[in-house]
Amino acid sequence: MLKSFLKLFTVITVLTMVVACSTDIEDSLLAGEDFTGTNIRVLSIDTFTVQLSTMKFDSITTSDSDNVRLLVGQYNDNDMGIVKSSAYFQLSSSSYFIDNDAILDSVGINLDYDTYYYNDTTQVSTINIHKLTEKMDTDDNDPYYYNTTETAYESTPIISKSYYPTPNKDSLYITLPYDFGEEIFNAIRDNNITDQESLYQQLQGLTIRPGDNDNSSVIGFSATSGISYLRFYYTIPDEVETDEYTYDLNINTYYNHIESDVSGLPLEAITDQEYNLASQQSNNISYNQAGTGYVTRIEFPNIKNIYDIGSEGTILDAVLYIEPNFDSLSDIQPLSQSLLLYTIDQNNDLASQVSNSVDVVTAEVTNEDSEYNDVTYTVPVIDFVDQKLTESPETEDALILIPANYNSTVNKIIFNDSQRSDYKTKLIITYAVYE
């Protein structure tokens, strides 16, 4: 099942031009007979079809302990539609004790910025905080929450706040209504709430949601216990010194619900995980977006034409060059500098992360020159190509590229296929022929 594969994270337009393998020689050499006794020609072949398409995972995990981030916000994107993220979480404490004489002064929620943001933070954003009306639960056989998970909540928010995000500052503090805090505070003080389960009977949890009409940014807040919290300020009357005390409820379980409205866009054609939107059907581009589940599927359908060369040979190297769409880049939507390489099967289920003898394989930005729009990702794919040439029976495995924080961000990458990139998107195989 897809969900079990996607735990690894917590851990296209088809080119119409199918070109036969070229024997164009970028460089050739003759090895001395004293060395091998065999004539060797080294060919650089760049005419293999690179087939791009876009698919979408049914769901991805967003509750991994390695990515302790609440994502909240909404913005409109020309490529990806209306992108929206809401955070859901439950609260708990290590001690359910407040002095019997304590009186609540105020209550608020502190959300610590974790420095992540995407899109325009100069625009006003809205935060709506709602009480959950049911407990956050997972399947007995599956302890994870996903970007598609939703928990019921009250339609009327406890509080709404408009603000300008400042993700490089410490935190955002939101004062909550006194009545909301007093009910919980008094229940703890009076021993009506004595543990986590009795707390959930009174406060199932909270969800933080953006405004329906927001067009600003998605902001990352820390979900680490003790950094973001619900805080009660209180005093104890008749003390010699009238100190103000605090009592905190910390986040202990959370997930992000991340969605996008792609109405009227090419992505609207993707109706399930097994559908591949060819780049020809989407203006010769393909799509990647963290959080929402979109990825570019990369295939080399005529790779075995290399055998048409006729002579016995060996692949020395195989490098994929893939060009991001320059028009989709901006200061508020920067390009990811490094991507991880995975394989997916014929059903678009995640199969495995690609690695070599040294480390995991990554795609790196090269030739970065924004003045001339000369930006490409370089991806070493020799292991995958070798596998495709030798596998039996043949499979329909393909490659995908995703950022390391795929389930805790909403960054997008638009790729140009070979036609749109003027053949900067290409596969180059270095092949040694023995004659």
Coordinates of C-alpha atoms in Angstrom, one line a residue:
M1 CA 0.0 0.0 0.0
L2 CA 1.1 3.5 -0.7
K3 CA 1.0 4.7 2.9
S4 CA 3.4 2.0 4.0
F5 CA 5.8 3.1 1.3
L6 CA 5.4 6.7 2.1
K7 CA 6.8 6.1 5.6
L8 CA 10.2 6.2 4.0
F9 CA 9.7 10.0 3.9
T10 CA 9.5 10.1 7.6
V11 CA 12.1 8.2 6.5
I12 CA 5.2 14.6 -19.6
T13 CA 4.1 15.4 -21.8
V14 CA 5.5 12.3 -23.4
L15 CA 8.1 13.5 -25.9
T16 CA 6.7 12.7 -29.4
M17 CA 10.1 12.5 -30.8
V18 CA 11.4 9.0 -30.2
V19 CA 14.9 9.1 -31.5
A20 CA 17.1 6.1 -32.1
C21 CA 20.3 6.0 -30.2
S22 CA 22.9 8.1 -31.9
T23 CA 26.5 7.1 -32.5
D24 CA 27.7 10.7 -32.5
I25 CA 31.1 10.6 -31.0
E26 CA 32.1 13.4 -28.7
D27 CA 35.4 11.8 -28.1
S28 CA 37.0 8.5 -29.2
L29 CA 40.2 6.9 -28.3
L30 CA 42.2 3.8 -29.1
A31 CA 43.6 2.0 -26.1
G32 CA 47.1 0.7 -26.7
E33 CA 47.4 -2.9 -27.3
D34 CA 49.9 -3.2 -24.6
F35 CA 47.2 -2.0 -22.2
T36 CA 44.2 -4.2 -23.3
G37 CA 44.9 -5.6 -26.7
T38 CA 41.5 -4.2 -27.7
N39 CA 40.4 -1.2 -29.6
I40 CA 38.0 1.0 -27.6
R41 CA 35.8 3.8 -28.7
V42 CA 34.1 6.1 -26.1
L43 CA 30.8 7.5 -27.3
S44 CA 28.8 10.3 -25.8
I45 CA 25.2 9.6 -26.7
D46 CA 22.5 12.3 -26.0
T47 CA 19.6 11.3 -28.2
F48 CA 17.6 9.0 -25.8
T49 CA 14.1 10.1 -25.1
V50 CA 13.5 11.7 -21.7
Q51 CA 9.8 11.3 -20.9
L52 CA 8.3 13.5 -18.2
S53 CA 4.9 13.3 -16.7
T54 CA 3.2 14.4 -13.5
M55 CA 1.5 12.2 -10.9
K56 CA 0.2 12.7 -7.5
F57 CA 0.5 10.6 -4.4
D58 CA -2.8 9.8 -2.7
S59 CA -1.4 10.8 0.6
I60 CA 1.9 11.6 2.3
T61 CA 2.8 11.6 6.0
T62 CA 2.9 14.9 7.8
S63 CA 3.3 13.8 11.4
D64 CA 6.9 12.6 11.4
S65 CA 8.9 13.3 14.5
D66 CA 11.9 14.2 12.3
N67 CA 9.9 17.2 10.9
V68 CA 8.5 18.9 13.9
R69 CA 6.7 21.7 12.1
L70 CA 3.2 23.2 11.9
L71 CA 2.4 24.6 8.5
V72 CA -0.3 27.4 8.4
G73 CA -1.2 29.6 5.5
Q74 CA -2.7 30.0 2.0
Y75 CA -1.6 31.6 -1.3
N76 CA -2.6 31.6 -4.9
D77 CA -0.1 30.1 -7.4
N78 CA -0.3 30.3 -11.2
D79 CA 1.0 26.8 -11.6
M80 CA -0.3 25.0 -8.5
G81 CA -3.6 26.8 -7.8
I82 CA -4.8 27.8 -4.3
V83 CA -2.4 26.1 -1.9
K84 CA -3.6 25.9 1.7
S85 CA -2.2 24.3 4.9
S86 CA -3.9 23.9 8.3
A87 CA -2.3 22.5 11.5
Y88 CA -4.1 20.2 13.9
F89 CA -2.7 19.3 17.3
Q90 CA -3.4 17.9 20.7
L91 CA -2.1 19.2 24.0
S92 CA -0.8 17.7 27.3
S93 CA 1.2 18.4 30.4
S94 CA 3.7 16.6 32.5
S95 CA 1.9 17.7 35.6
Y96 CA -1.8 18.4 36.1
F97 CA -1.6 20.5 39.2
I98 CA -2.3 24.2 39.9
D99 CA -2.5 25.7 43.4
N100 CA -6.0 25.6 44.9
D101 CA -6.0 29.4 45.4
A102 CA -4.8 30.3 41.9
I103 CA -6.8 32.8 39.8
L104 CA -6.4 33.0 36.0
D105 CA -5.2 36.4 34.7
S106 CA -5.0 35.6 30.9
V107 CA -4.4 32.8 28.4
G108 CA -2.7 32.7 25.0
I109 CA -1.0 30.5 22.5
N110 CA 2.6 31.0 21.6
L111 CA 3.7 29.8 18.1
D112 CA 7.5 29.8 17.7
Y113 CA 8.6 30.6 14.1
D114 CA 11.0 27.9 12.8
T115 CA 12.2 30.2 10.0
Y116 CA 10.4 28.4 7.2
Y117 CA 8.2 30.3 4.9
Y118 CA 7.0 30.1 1.3
N119 CA 5.6 32.9 -0.9
D120 CA 4.8 36.5 0.1
T121 CA 5.2 37.4 3.7
T122 CA 4.6 41.1 3.0
Q123 CA 0.9 40.4 2.6
V124 CA -1.4 40.2 5.6
S125 CA -2.2 36.6 6.8
T126 CA -5.1 35.4 9.0
I127 CA -5.0 32.8 11.7
N128 CA -8.2 31.2 12.9
I129 CA -8.0 28.9 15.9
H130 CA -10.8 26.4 16.3
K131 CA -11.6 23.7 19.0
L132 CA -11.7 20.2 17.7
T133 CA -15.0 18.4 18.3
E134 CA -13.4 14.9 18.2
K135 CA -10.2 13.3 19.3
M136 CA -7.4 12.9 16.7
D137 CA -7.2 9.2 16.0
T138 CA -5.2 6.9 13.7
D139 CA -5.8 3.4 12.5
D140 CA -4.7 0.7 14.9
N141 CA -2.3 -0.6 12.2
D142 CA -1.1 2.8 11.0
P143 CA 0.1 5.4 13.6
Y144 CA 0.7 8.2 11.1
Y145 CA -1.4 11.2 10.0
Y146 CA -1.4 12.4 6.4
N147 CA -1.8 15.5 4.4
T148 CA -5.3 14.3 3.6
T149 CA -6.3 13.6 7.2
E150 CA -9.0 15.9 8.7
T151 CA -10.5 16.0 12.2
A152 CA -13.8 17.6 12.9
Y153 CA -13.8 21.1 14.5
E154 CA -16.2 23.8 15.6
S155 CA -17.2 26.1 12.7
T156 CA -16.8 29.2 14.8
P157 CA -13.2 30.0 15.7
I158 CA -12.1 30.7 19.3
I159 CA -10.2 33.7 17.9
S160 CA -9.2 35.2 14.5
K161 CA -6.1 37.3 14.2
S162 CA -4.7 39.2 11.2
Y163 CA -0.9 39.6 11.2
Y164 CA 2.2 40.1 9.0
P165 CA 4.4 37.0 9.3
T166 CA 8.0 37.7 10.6
P167 CA 9.5 34.2 10.2
N168 CA 13.0 35.4 11.3
K169 CA 11.7 36.6 14.6
D170 CA 11.1 34.5 17.8
S171 CA 7.4 33.8 17.9
L172 CA 3.8 34.9 17.4
Y173 CA 1.7 35.2 20.5
I174 CA -2.1 35.2 20.3
T175 CA -4.2 36.1 23.3
L176 CA -7.3 33.8 23.6
P177 CA -10.7 34.6 25.1
Y178 CA -10.7 34.6 28.9
D179 CA -13.7 32.3 29.1
F180 CA -12.0 29.7 27.0
G181 CA -9.0 29.6 29.3
E182 CA -10.9 29.9 32.6
E183 CA -12.9 26.7 31.9
I184 CA -9.8 24.6 31.4
F185 CA -7.7 26.3 34.1
N186 CA -10.3 25.9 36.8
A187 CA -10.8 22.3 35.8
I188 CA -7.1 21.6 36.3
R189 CA -7.0 23.6 39.5
D190 CA -10.1 21.8 41.0
N191 CA -8.8 18.4 40.0
N192 CA -11.5 17.7 37.5
I193 CA -8.7 17.3 34.9
T194 CA -6.0 15.1 36.3
D195 CA -4.4 13.4 33.3
Q196 CA -4.2 13.5 29.5
E197 CA -7.4 11.5 29.0
S198 CA -9.5 13.8 31.2
L199 CA -8.0 16.8 29.5
Y200 CA -9.2 15.4 26.1
Q201 CA -12.7 15.1 27.5
Q202 CA -12.7 18.8 27.8
L203 CA -10.3 19.9 25.1
Q204 CA -10.0 17.4 22.3
G205 CA -7.4 19.6 20.6
L206 CA -7.1 22.7 18.3
T207 CA -6.7 23.5 14.7
I208 CA -5.0 26.6 13.3
R209 CA -6.4 27.6 9.9
P210 CA -5.7 30.4 7.4
G211 CA -8.4 32.8 6.2
D212 CA -10.5 31.6 3.3
N213 CA -9.5 34.7 1.3
D214 CA -5.9 34.8 2.2
N215 CA -3.3 35.2 -0.6
S216 CA 0.0 35.5 1.3
S217 CA 2.3 32.7 2.4
V218 CA 2.6 29.4 4.2
I219 CA 4.5 29.8 7.5
G220 CA 6.3 27.2 9.6
F221 CA 5.9 27.1 13.3
S222 CA 7.7 24.7 15.6
A223 CA 5.7 21.9 17.1
T224 CA 8.5 21.0 19.6
S225 CA 7.2 20.6 23.1
G226 CA 8.1 23.6 25.3
I227 CA 8.6 25.9 22.3
S228 CA 5.1 26.3 21.0
Y229 CA 2.5 26.0 23.8
L230 CA -0.8 27.1 25.3
R231 CA 0.1 29.2 28.3
F232 CA -2.0 30.3 31.3
Y233 CA -0.9 33.3 33.4
Y234 CA -2.2 33.3 36.9
T235 CA -1.6 34.8 40.4
I236 CA -2.2 33.5 43.9
P237 CA -3.9 36.1 46.1
D238 CA -2.7 37.0 49.6
E239 CA 0.9 36.1 48.9
V240 CA 3.5 38.4 50.3
E241 CA 4.9 38.9 46.8
T242 CA 2.2 39.0 44.1
D243 CA 4.3 37.1 41.5
E244 CA 2.7 36.0 38.2
Y245 CA 2.9 32.3 37.5
T246 CA 2.5 30.4 34.3
Y247 CA 1.1 26.9 33.5
D248 CA 1.7 25.4 30.0
L249 CA 0.0 22.8 27.9
N250 CA 2.4 21.5 25.2
I251 CA 1.9 20.1 21.8
N252 CA 2.2 16.3 21.9
T253 CA 0.6 15.1 18.7
Y254 CA 0.1 17.0 15.5
Y255 CA -0.3 16.9 11.7
N256 CA -0.7 19.3 8.7
H257 CA -3.6 19.1 6.3
I258 CA -2.2 20.3 3.0
E259 CA -4.4 20.8 -0.1
S260 CA -4.5 22.6 -3.4
D261 CA -7.4 23.7 -5.6
V262 CA -6.3 23.2 -9.2
S263 CA -9.6 24.0 -10.9
G264 CA -9.0 25.2 -14.4
L265 CA -5.3 24.1 -14.5
P266 CA -3.7 21.1 -16.3
L267 CA -3.3 19.4 -13.0
E268 CA -7.1 19.0 -12.7
A269 CA -6.8 16.0 -15.1
I270 CA -5.0 14.0 -12.4
T271 CA -7.8 12.0 -10.8
D272 CA -5.9 9.3 -9.0
Q273 CA -2.4 8.1 -8.1
E274 CA -2.0 5.9 -11.2
Y275 CA -2.8 8.7 -13.7
N276 CA 0.2 10.2 -15.4
L277 CA -0.2 13.6 -17.0
A278 CA 2.2 13.8 -19.9
S279 CA 4.1 17.0 -20.3
Q280 CA 2.7 17.4 -23.8
Q281 CA -0.7 17.8 -22.2
S282 CA 0.6 20.5 -19.8
N283 CA 2.4 23.0 -22.0
N284 CA 5.6 20.9 -22.1
I285 CA 6.2 21.2 -18.4
S286 CA 5.9 18.8 -15.4
Y287 CA 5.2 19.6 -11.8
N288 CA 6.7 18.9 -8.4
Q289 CA 5.3 20.2 -5.1
A290 CA 6.1 19.2 -1.6
G291 CA 3.2 18.7 0.8
T292 CA 0.5 18.4 -1.8
G293 CA 2.0 15.2 -3.3
Y294 CA 2.7 16.2 -6.9
V295 CA 5.9 14.8 -8.4
T296 CA 7.5 14.5 -11.9
R297 CA 7.8 10.9 -13.2
I298 CA 11.0 10.5 -15.3
E299 CA 11.3 7.6 -17.8
F300 CA 13.8 6.6 -20.6
P301 CA 11.5 4.6 -22.8
N302 CA 14.0 3.8 -25.6
I303 CA 17.1 3.2 -23.4
K304 CA 17.6 -0.3 -24.8
N305 CA 18.2 1.2 -28.3
I306 CA 21.8 1.4 -27.1
Y307 CA 22.2 -2.2 -28.2
D308 CA 21.6 -1.0 -31.8
I309 CA 25.2 0.2 -31.9
G310 CA 26.0 -3.4 -32.6
S311 CA 29.4 -3.7 -30.9
E312 CA 29.9 -5.0 -27.4
G313 CA 30.2 -2.2 -24.9
T314 CA 30.0 -0.9 -21.3
I315 CA 28.3 2.1 -19.9
L316 CA 30.8 4.3 -18.2
D317 CA 28.5 7.0 -17.0
A318 CA 24.9 8.2 -17.3
V319 CA 23.8 11.7 -16.3
L320 CA 20.4 13.3 -16.5
Y321 CA 20.2 17.0 -17.1
I322 CA 16.8 18.5 -16.3
E323 CA 15.9 22.1 -16.6
P324 CA 13.6 24.0 -14.2
N325 CA 11.2 26.4 -15.7
F326 CA 12.8 29.8 -15.2
D327 CA 9.4 31.7 -15.4
S328 CA 8.2 29.8 -12.3
L329 CA 11.1 31.0 -10.1
S330 CA 11.1 34.1 -7.9
D331 CA 12.6 35.5 -4.7
I332 CA 9.5 34.4 -2.8
Q333 CA 9.5 31.0 -4.4
P334 CA 13.2 30.0 -4.6
L335 CA 14.6 26.9 -6.2
S336 CA 15.5 23.9 -4.0
Q337 CA 19.3 23.5 -4.4
S338 CA 19.3 19.7 -3.9
L339 CA 16.8 16.9 -4.5
L340 CA 16.8 13.2 -3.6
L341 CA 16.3 10.5 -6.2
Y342 CA 13.7 7.7 -5.7
T343 CA 12.2 5.1 -7.8
I344 CA 8.5 4.4 -8.2
D345 CA 6.7 1.4 -9.7
Q346 CA 4.1 1.1 -12.4
N347 CA 1.4 2.1 -10.0
N348 CA 3.3 5.1 -8.8
D349 CA 3.9 3.6 -5.4
L350 CA 7.2 4.6 -3.9
A351 CA 9.7 1.8 -4.3
S352 CA 13.1 2.9 -2.9
Q353 CA 15.7 5.6 -2.6
V354 CA 18.5 5.5 -5.1
S355 CA 21.9 5.2 -3.6
N356 CA 25.4 4.2 -4.9
S357 CA 28.4 2.7 -3.1
V358 CA 29.2 6.0 -1.4
D359 CA 25.9 7.7 -0.4
V360 CA 22.3 8.4 -1.5
V361 CA 22.1 9.9 -5.0
T362 CA 21.1 13.6 -5.2
A363 CA 20.3 16.0 -8.0
E364 CA 22.3 19.3 -7.7
V365 CA 21.8 22.7 -9.3
T366 CA 24.5 23.4 -11.8
N367 CA 25.3 26.2 -14.3
E368 CA 23.3 28.6 -12.2
D369 CA 23.2 31.9 -14.1
S370 CA 20.0 33.8 -13.6
E371 CA 20.9 36.5 -16.1
Y372 CA 20.9 33.9 -19.0
N373 CA 18.3 31.6 -17.5
D374 CA 21.0 28.9 -17.6
V375 CA 20.0 26.6 -14.7
T376 CA 19.9 22.8 -14.7
Y377 CA 19.8 19.9 -12.3
T378 CA 22.5 17.3 -12.8
V379 CA 21.4 13.8 -11.8
P380 CA 23.7 10.8 -11.8
V381 CA 21.5 7.9 -13.0
I382 CA 24.0 5.2 -14.0
D383 CA 22.8 2.7 -11.5
F384 CA 19.2 3.1 -12.6
V385 CA 20.2 2.8 -16.3
D386 CA 22.2 -0.3 -15.6
Q387 CA 19.2 -1.8 -13.8
K388 CA 16.9 -1.0 -16.7
L389 CA 19.3 -2.6 -19.3
T390 CA 19.7 -5.8 -17.3
E391 CA 16.4 -6.4 -15.6
S392 CA 14.3 -9.5 -16.4
P393 CA 11.4 -9.4 -16.6
E394 CA 11.1 -5.8 -17.6
T395 CA 9.4 -3.4 -15.3
E396 CA 7.8 0.1 -15.6
D397 CA 9.8 1.6 -12.8
A398 CA 10.6 5.3 -13.1
L399 CA 12.5 8.0 -11.3
I400 CA 11.2 10.9 -9.2
L401 CA 13.0 13.9 -7.6
I402 CA 11.9 15.2 -4.3
P403 CA 13.4 17.5 -1.6
A404 CA 14.5 16.0 1.7
N405 CA 11.7 17.9 3.5
Y406 CA 9.0 16.8 1.1
N407 CA 6.4 16.2 3.8
S408 CA 7.0 19.4 5.8
T409 CA 7.1 22.2 3.1
V410 CA 5.1 23.3 0.1
N411 CA 8.0 24.3 -2.3
K412 CA 7.3 23.7 -5.9
I413 CA 9.6 23.0 -8.9
I414 CA 8.4 23.2 -12.5
F415 CA 10.5 21.2 -15.0
N416 CA 10.8 21.9 -18.7
D417 CA 10.7 18.8 -20.9
S418 CA 13.2 18.4 -23.8
Q419 CA 11.2 20.4 -26.3
R420 CA 10.5 23.3 -24.1
S421 CA 14.1 23.4 -22.8
D422 CA 15.6 23.3 -26.3
Y423 CA 17.0 19.9 -25.3
K424 CA 18.8 21.1 -22.2
T425 CA 16.6 18.4 -20.5
K426 CA 18.4 15.3 -21.8
L427 CA 20.1 12.0 -20.8
I428 CA 23.8 11.7 -21.7
I429 CA 25.3 8.2 -21.7
T430 CA 29.1 7.7 -22.0
Y431 CA 29.5 4.3 -23.6
A432 CA 32.7 2.4 -24.3
V433 CA 32.6 0.2 -27.4
Y434 CA 35.0 -2.8 -27.7
E435 CA 36.0 -3.6 -31.3

